[in-house]
Coordinates of C-alpha atoms and ligand atoms in Angstrom, one line a residue:
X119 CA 102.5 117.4 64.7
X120 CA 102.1 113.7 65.2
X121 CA 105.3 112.2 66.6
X122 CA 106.0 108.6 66.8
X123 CA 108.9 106.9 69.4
X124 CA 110.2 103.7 69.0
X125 CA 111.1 102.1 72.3
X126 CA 109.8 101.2 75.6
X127 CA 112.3 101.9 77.6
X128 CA 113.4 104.8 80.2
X129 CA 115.4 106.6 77.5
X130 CA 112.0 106.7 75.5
X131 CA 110.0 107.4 78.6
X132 CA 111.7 110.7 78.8
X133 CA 111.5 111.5 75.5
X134 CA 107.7 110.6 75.1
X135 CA 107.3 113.4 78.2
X136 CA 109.6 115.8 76.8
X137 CA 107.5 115.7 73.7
X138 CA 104.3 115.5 75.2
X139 CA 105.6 119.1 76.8
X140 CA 106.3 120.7 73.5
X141 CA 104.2 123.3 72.2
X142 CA 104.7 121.6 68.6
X143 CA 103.5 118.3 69.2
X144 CA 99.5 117.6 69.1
X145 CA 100.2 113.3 69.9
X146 CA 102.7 111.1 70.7
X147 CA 102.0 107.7 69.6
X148 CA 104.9 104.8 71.0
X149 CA 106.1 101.3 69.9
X150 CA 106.0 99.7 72.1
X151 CA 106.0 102.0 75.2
X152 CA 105.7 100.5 78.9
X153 CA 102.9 101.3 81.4
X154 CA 104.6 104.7 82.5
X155 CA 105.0 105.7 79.1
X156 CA 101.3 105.1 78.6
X157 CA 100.6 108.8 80.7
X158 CA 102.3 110.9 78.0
X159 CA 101.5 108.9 74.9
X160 CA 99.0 105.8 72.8
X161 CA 101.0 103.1 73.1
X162 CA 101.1 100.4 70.2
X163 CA 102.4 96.9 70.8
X164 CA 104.3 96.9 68.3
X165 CA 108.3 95.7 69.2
X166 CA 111.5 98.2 68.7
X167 CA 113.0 95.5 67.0
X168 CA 110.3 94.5 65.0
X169 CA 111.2 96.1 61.4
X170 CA 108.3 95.0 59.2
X171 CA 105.9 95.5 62.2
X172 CA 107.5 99.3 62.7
X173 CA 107.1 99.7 58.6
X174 CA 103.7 98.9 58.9
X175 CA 102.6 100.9 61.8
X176 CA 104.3 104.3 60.1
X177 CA 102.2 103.4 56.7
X178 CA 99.6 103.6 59.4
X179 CA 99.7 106.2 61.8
X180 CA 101.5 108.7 59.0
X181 CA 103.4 110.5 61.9
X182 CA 105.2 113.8 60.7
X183 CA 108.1 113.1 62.4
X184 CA 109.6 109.2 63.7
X185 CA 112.1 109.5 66.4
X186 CA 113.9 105.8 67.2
X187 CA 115.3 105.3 70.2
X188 CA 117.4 102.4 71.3
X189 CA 120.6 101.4 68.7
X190 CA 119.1 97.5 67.6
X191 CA 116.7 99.0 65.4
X192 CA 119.1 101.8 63.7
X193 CA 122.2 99.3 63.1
X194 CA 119.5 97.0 61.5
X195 CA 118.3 100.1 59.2
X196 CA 115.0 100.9 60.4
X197 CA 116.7 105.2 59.2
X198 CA 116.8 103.7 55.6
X199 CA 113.9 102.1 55.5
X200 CA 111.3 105.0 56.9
X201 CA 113.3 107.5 54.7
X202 CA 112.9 105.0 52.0
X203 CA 109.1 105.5 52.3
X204 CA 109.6 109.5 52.8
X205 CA 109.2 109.9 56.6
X206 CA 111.4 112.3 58.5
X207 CA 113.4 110.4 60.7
X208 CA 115.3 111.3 63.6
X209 CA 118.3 108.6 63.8
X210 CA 120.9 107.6 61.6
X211 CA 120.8 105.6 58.8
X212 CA 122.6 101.8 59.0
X213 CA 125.9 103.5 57.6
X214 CA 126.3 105.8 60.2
X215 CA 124.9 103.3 62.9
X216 CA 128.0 101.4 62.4
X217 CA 129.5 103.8 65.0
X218 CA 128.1 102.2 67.5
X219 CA 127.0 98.5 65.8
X220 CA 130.8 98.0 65.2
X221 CA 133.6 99.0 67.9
X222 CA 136.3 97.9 65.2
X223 CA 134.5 99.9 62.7
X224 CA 134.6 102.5 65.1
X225 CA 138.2 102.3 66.6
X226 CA 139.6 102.5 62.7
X227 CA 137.8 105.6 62.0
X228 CA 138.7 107.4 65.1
X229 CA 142.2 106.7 64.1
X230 CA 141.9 107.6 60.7
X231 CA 140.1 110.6 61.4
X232 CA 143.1 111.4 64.1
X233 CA 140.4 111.5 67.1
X234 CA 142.2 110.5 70.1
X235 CA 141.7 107.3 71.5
X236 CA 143.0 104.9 73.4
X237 CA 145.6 102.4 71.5
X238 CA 144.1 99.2 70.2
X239 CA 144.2 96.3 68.2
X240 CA 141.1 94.2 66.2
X241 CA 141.3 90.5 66.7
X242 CA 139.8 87.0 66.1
X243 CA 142.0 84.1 66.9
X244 CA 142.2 84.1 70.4
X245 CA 146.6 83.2 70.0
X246 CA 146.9 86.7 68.4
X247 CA 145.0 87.8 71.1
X248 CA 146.7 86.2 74.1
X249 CA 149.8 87.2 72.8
X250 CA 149.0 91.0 72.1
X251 CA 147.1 90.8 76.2
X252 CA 150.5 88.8 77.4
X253 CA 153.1 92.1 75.5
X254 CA 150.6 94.9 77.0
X255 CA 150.2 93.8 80.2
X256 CA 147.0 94.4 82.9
X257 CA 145.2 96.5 83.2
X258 CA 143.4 95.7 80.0
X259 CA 140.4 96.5 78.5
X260 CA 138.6 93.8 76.6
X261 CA 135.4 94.9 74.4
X262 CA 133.3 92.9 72.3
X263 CA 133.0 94.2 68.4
X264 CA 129.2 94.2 68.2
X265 CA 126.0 95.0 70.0
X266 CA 125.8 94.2 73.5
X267 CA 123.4 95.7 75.4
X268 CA 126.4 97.7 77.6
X269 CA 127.4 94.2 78.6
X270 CA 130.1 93.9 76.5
X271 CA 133.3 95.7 77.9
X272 CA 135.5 93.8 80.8
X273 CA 138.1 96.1 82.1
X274 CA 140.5 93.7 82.8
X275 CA 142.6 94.1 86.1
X276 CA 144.7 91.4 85.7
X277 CA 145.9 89.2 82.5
X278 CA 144.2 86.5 83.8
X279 CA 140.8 87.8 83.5
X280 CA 141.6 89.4 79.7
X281 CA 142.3 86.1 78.9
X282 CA 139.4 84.6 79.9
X283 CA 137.5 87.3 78.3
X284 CA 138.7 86.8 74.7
X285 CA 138.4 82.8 75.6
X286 CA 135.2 83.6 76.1
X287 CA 133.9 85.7 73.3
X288 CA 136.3 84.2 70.7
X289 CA 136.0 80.5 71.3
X290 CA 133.7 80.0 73.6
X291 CA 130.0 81.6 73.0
X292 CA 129.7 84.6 75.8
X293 CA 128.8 87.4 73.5
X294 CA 127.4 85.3 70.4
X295 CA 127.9 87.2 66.9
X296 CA 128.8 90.4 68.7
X297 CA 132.0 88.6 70.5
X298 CA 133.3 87.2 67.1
X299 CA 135.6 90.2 66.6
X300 CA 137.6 91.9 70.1
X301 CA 138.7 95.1 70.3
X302 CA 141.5 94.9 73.0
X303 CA 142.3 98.3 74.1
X304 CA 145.2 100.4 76.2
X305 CA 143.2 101.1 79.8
X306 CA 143.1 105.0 80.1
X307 CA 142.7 106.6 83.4
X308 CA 140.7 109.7 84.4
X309 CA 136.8 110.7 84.7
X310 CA 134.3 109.9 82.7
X311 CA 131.5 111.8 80.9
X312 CA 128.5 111.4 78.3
X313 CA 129.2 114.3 75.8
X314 CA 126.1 113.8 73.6
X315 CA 125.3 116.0 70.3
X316 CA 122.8 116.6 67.9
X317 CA 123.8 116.1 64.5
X318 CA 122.1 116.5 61.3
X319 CA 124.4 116.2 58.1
X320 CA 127.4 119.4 59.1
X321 CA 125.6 120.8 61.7
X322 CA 126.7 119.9 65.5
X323 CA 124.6 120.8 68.2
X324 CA 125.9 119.7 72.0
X325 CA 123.3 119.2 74.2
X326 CA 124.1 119.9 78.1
X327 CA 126.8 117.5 79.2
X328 CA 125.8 114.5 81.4
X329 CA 127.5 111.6 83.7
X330 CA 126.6 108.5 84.1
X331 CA 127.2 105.6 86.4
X332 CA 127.8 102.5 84.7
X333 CA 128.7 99.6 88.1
X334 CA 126.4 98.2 89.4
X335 CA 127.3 98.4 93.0
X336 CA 128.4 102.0 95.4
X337 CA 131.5 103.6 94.4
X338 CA 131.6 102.3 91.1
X339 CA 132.2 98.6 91.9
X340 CA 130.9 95.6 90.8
X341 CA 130.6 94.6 87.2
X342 CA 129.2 96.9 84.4
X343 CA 125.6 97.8 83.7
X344 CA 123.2 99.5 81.2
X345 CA 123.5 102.4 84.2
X346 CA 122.4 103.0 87.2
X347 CA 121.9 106.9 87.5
X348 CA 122.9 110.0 85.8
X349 CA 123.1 113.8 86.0
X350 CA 123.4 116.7 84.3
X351 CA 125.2 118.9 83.9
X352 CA 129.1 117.0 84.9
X353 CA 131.2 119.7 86.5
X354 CA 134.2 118.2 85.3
X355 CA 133.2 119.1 82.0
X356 CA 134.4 122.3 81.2
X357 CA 133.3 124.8 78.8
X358 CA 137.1 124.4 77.5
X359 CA 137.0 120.7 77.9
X360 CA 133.2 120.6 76.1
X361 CA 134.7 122.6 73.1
X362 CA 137.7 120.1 72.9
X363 CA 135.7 117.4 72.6
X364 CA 133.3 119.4 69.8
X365 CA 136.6 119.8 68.0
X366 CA 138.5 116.8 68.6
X367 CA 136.1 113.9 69.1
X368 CA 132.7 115.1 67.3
X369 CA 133.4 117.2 64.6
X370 CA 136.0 115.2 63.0
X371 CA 134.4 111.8 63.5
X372 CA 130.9 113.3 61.9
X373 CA 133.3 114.1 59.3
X374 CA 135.0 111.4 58.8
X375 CA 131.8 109.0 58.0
X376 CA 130.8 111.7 55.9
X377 CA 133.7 111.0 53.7
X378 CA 132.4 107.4 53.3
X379 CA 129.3 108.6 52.3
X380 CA 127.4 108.1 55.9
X381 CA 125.4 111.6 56.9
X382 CA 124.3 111.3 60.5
X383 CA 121.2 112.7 61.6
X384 CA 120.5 111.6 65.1
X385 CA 122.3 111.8 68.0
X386 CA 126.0 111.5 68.8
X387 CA 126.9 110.0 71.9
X388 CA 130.6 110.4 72.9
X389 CA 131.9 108.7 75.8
X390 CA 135.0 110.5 76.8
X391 CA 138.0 109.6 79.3
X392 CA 139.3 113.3 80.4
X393 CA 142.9 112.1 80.9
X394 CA 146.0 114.0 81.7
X395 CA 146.3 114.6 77.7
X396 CA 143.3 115.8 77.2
X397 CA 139.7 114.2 76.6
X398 CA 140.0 111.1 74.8
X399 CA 137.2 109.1 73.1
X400 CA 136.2 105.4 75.0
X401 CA 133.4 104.9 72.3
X402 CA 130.7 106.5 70.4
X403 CA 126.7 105.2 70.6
X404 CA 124.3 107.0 68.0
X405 CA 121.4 107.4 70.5
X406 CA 120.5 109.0 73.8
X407 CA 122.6 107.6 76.7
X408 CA 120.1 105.5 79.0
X409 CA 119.6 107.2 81.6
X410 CA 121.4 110.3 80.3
X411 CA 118.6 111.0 78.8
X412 CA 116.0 111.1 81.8
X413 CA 118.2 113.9 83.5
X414 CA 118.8 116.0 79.9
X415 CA 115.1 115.7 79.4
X416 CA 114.3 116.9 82.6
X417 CA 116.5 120.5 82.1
X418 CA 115.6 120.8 78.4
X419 CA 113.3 123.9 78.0
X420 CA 113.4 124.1 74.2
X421 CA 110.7 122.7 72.1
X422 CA 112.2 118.6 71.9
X423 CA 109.5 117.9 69.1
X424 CA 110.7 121.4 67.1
X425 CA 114.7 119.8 67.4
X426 CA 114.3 116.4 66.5
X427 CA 112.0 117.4 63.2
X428 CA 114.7 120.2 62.5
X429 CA 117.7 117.7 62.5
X430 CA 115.8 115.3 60.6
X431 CA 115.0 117.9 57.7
X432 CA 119.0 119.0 57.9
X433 CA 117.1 122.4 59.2
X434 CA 119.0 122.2 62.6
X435 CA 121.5 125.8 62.0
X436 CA 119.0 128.2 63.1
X437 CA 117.9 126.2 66.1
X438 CA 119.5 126.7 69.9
X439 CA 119.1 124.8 73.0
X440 CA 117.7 126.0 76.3
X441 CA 118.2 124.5 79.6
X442 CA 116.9 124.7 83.1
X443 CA 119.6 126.4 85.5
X444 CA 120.7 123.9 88.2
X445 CA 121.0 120.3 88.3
X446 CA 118.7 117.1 87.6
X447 CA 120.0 113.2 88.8
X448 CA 118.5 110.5 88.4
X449 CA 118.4 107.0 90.3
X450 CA 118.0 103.9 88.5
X451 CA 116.0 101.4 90.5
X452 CA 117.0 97.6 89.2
X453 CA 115.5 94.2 90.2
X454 CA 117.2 92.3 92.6
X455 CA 120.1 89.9 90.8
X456 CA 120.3 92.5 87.8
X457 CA 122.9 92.8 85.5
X458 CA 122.2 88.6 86.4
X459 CA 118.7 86.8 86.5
X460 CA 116.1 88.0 88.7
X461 CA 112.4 87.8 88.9
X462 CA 110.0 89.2 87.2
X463 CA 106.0 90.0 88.2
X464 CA 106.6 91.7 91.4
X465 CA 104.2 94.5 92.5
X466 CA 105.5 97.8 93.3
X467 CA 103.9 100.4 95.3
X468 CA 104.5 103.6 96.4
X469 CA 104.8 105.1 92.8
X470 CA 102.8 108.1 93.3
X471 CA 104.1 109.1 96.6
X472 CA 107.6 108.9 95.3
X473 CA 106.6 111.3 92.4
X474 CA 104.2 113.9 95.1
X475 CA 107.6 114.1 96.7
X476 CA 109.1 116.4 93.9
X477 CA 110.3 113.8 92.0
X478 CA 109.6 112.0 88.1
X479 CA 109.5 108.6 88.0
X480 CA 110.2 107.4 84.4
X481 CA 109.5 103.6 83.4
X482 CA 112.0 101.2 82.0
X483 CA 111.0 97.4 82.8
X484 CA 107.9 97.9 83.6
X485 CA 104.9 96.2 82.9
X486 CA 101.3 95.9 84.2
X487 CA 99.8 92.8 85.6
X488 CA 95.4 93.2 87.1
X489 CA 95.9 97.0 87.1
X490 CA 99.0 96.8 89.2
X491 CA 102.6 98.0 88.0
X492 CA 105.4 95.0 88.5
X493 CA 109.0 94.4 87.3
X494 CA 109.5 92.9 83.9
X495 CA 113.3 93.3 83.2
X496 CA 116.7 94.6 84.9
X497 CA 116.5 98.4 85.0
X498 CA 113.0 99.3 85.7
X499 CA 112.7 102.6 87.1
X500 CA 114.5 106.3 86.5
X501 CA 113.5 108.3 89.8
X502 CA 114.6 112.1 88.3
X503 CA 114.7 115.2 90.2
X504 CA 115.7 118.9 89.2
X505 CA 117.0 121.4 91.6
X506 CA 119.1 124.2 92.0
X507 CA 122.6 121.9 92.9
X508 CA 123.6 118.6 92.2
X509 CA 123.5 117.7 96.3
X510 CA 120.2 119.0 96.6
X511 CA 119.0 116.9 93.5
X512 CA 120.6 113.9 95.2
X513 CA 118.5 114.4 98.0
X514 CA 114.9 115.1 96.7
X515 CA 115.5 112.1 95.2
X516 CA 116.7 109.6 97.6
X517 CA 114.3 111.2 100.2
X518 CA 111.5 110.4 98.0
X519 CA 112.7 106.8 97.0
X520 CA 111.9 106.3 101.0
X521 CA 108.1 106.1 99.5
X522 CA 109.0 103.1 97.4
X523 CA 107.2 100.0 98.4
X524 CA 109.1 97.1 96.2
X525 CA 111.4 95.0 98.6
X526 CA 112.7 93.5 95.8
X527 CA 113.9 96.1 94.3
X528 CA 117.5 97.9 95.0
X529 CA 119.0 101.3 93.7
X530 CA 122.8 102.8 94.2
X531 CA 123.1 104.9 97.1
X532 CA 125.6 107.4 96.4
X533 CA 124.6 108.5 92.5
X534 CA 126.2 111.7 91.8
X535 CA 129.1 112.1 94.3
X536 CA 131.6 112.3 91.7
X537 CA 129.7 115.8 91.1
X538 CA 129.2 116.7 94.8
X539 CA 132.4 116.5 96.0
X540 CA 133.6 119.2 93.0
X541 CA 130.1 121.2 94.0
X542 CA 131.4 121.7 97.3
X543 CA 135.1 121.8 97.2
Ligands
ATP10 N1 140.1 102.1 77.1 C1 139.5 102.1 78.3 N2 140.1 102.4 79.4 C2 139.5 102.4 80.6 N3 138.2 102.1 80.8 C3 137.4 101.9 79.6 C4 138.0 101.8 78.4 N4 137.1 101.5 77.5 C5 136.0 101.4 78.2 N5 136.2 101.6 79.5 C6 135.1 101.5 80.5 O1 134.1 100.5 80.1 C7 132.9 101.2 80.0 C8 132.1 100.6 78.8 O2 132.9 100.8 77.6 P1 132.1 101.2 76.3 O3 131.6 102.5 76.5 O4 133.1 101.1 75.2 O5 131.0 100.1 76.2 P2 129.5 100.0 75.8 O6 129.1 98.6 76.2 O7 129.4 100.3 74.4 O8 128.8 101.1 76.7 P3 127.4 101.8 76.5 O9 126.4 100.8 77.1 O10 127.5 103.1 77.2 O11 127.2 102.0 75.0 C9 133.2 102.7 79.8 O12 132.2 103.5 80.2 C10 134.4 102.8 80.7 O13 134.1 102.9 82.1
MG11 MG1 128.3 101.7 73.4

């Protein structure tokens, strides 16, 4: 079959391979794709946030199955509009984006649904909000409502800092649109994972459980990014704790949205705090994690292409998951000054050498400039290795990262510890 991927990112960069790997699939075609991307399928420069252009491009190409990959394009109801014109579509419809386009949309149906979460209140005069920061007390967690780009959420360690937050979504400007609603949230302690599902109307299918690192800087510091490395599987999550949060946190949200007439096809992405009381849910995004992803894609040996068609034609009970035994990590590499401004159009060498040492290197910001790669935005490359323990992924990895020629360039040092230090306790 003929499968076409919206994005051009490192999410869709994995996905694209993945595909490209599966017995099912005959071409990938990708809008827009990135230079790495352009090894496993045609790119088409055609944007992921560009509905009419995407419209267009199906009517075109006729793919048998559309997979969309980043969250702009669902919450803006690219689903509706390719089912609209009868093309199977992995990823939700605008309804059921809402999960992740809406954080107060979210928080109420957690709470309705009785998935547990951490306490919280919806607000938009920044008085209300003072107050409700000033009765609760640090440490605080401040979220914009709306999409933005993992950017969005201060954990607050002191009221100072909340209040400048909501000052700062609500009356001044730092979130536009997205930071006209706050969700200001009870700060739960614990460990975090990426509990991500496959979901196609009832049916729930859990993928291999994942961690991410969302600061910027070694041992979690620093402010929040889109990621900077992942691994699968996360040792803290348990088979007991994976089937809590089937039970608790997936199942009854999926049914919940169902009950306001939102089916999900796509995937579910639960980020989960495993406190003392159990895993409780810190949000839900209706894609692949970024770079979850690279790392799942890595130890998935089932057909992706035969999955993603099967959830999108509510097919997906007869269908089970395979995975590679061991571990797979990946490192994000970022431009210098990321999550902030860098600079863009710098050459990077090396690549090959980096990947003949046992490695994957899958693109994010990438682009090409006279028949060199360079660095066109924040996170721009998802160095991925697979081996039999977490450690020894870790170190395929950062040993072949030694063959990266791009001084400006800068990647965590330490992905994966959380895992390493439970791997060999
Ligand atoms: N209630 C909370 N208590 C403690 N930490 C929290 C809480 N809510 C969020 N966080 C921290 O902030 C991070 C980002 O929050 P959240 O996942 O809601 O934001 P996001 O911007 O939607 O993230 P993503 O880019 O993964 O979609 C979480 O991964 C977690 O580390
Ligand atoms: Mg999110």
């Amino acid at each position: 079959m003929k499968v076409l991927v919206i994005g051009g990112g490192g999410r869709e960069h994995a996905l694209c391979w993945k595909l490209k790997r599966s017995a099912s699939v005959g071409e990938v075609v990708c809008a827009p794709g990135n230079p790495g991307i352009a090894a496993d399928a045609r790119c088409v420069p055609v944007g992921a946030e560009d509905i009419k252009g995407l419209m267009a491009l199906a009517t075109t190409e006729k793919p048998d199955l559309v997979v969309v990959g980043p969250e702009v394009p669902l919450v803006a109801g690219l689903g509706n509009r390719l089912r609209e014109e009868g093309f199977a579509v992995f990823g939700p419809d605008k309804a059921a984006a809402n999960l992740e386009g809406s954080k107060s949309f979210s928080k109420r149906l957690m709470y309705e649904a009785g998935v547990p979460t951490a306490r919280f209140e919806v607000h938009v005069d920044v008085k209300e909000a003072i107050e409700t920061i000033r009765s609760w007390g640090a440490p605080i967690v401040i979220k914009a409502s709306g999409l933005a780009a993992g950017k969005g959420v201060i954990v607050a360690q002191t009221e100072k800092e909340a209040i400048d937050a909501v000052r700062g979504m609500l009356a001044g400007n730092s979130f536009g649109d997205a930071g006209s609603q706050v969700v200001i949230e009870e700060f739960l302690s614990g460990e975090e994972a990426s509990c991500l599902f496959i979901v196609s109307g009832d049916t729930i299918l859990p993928l291999a459980s994942s961690q991410d690192h969302k600061a910027l800087l070694d041992g979690d510091l620093g402010p929040n990014t889109g990621g900077m490395g992942a691994y699968s599987p996360a040792p803290c999550v348990t088979e007991i704790v994976a089937e809590q949060v089937l039970e608790t946190i997936a199942r009854p949200i999926i049914a919940a949205l169902k009950k306001k007439g939102a089916e999900f096809i796509g995937t579910l992405y639960a980020g989960v705090m495993l406190t003392d009381e159990g895993p409780k849910a810190l949000e839900f995004n209706v894609r692949f994690g970024d770079p979850e992803c690279q790392p799942l894609m890595s130890r998935l040996k089932s057909d992706l292409g035969e999955v993603l068609l099967a959830a999108a034609e509510k097919r997906l009970d007869d269908v089970t998951l395979s995975w590679a035994d061991g571990s797979a990590l990946c490192v994000v590499v970022a431009s210098d000054g990321y999550p902030g401004l860098f600079e863009k159009g710098q050459m990077i060498g090396g690549l090959d050498a980096v990947e003949a040492a046992g490695t994957t290197v899958f693109h994010a910001g990438t682009a090409e400039k006279d028949g060199a790669i360079v660095n066109a935005g924040g996170r721009v490359l998802g160095v991925t290795a697979v081996a039999a323990s977490v450690r020894q992924a870790q170190r395929t990895v950062y040993d072949a990262l030694a063959a990266l020629d791009w001084p400006g360039g800068f990647y965590r040092k330490d992905i994966g510890y959380r895992a390493i230090v439970r791997e060999e306790r």
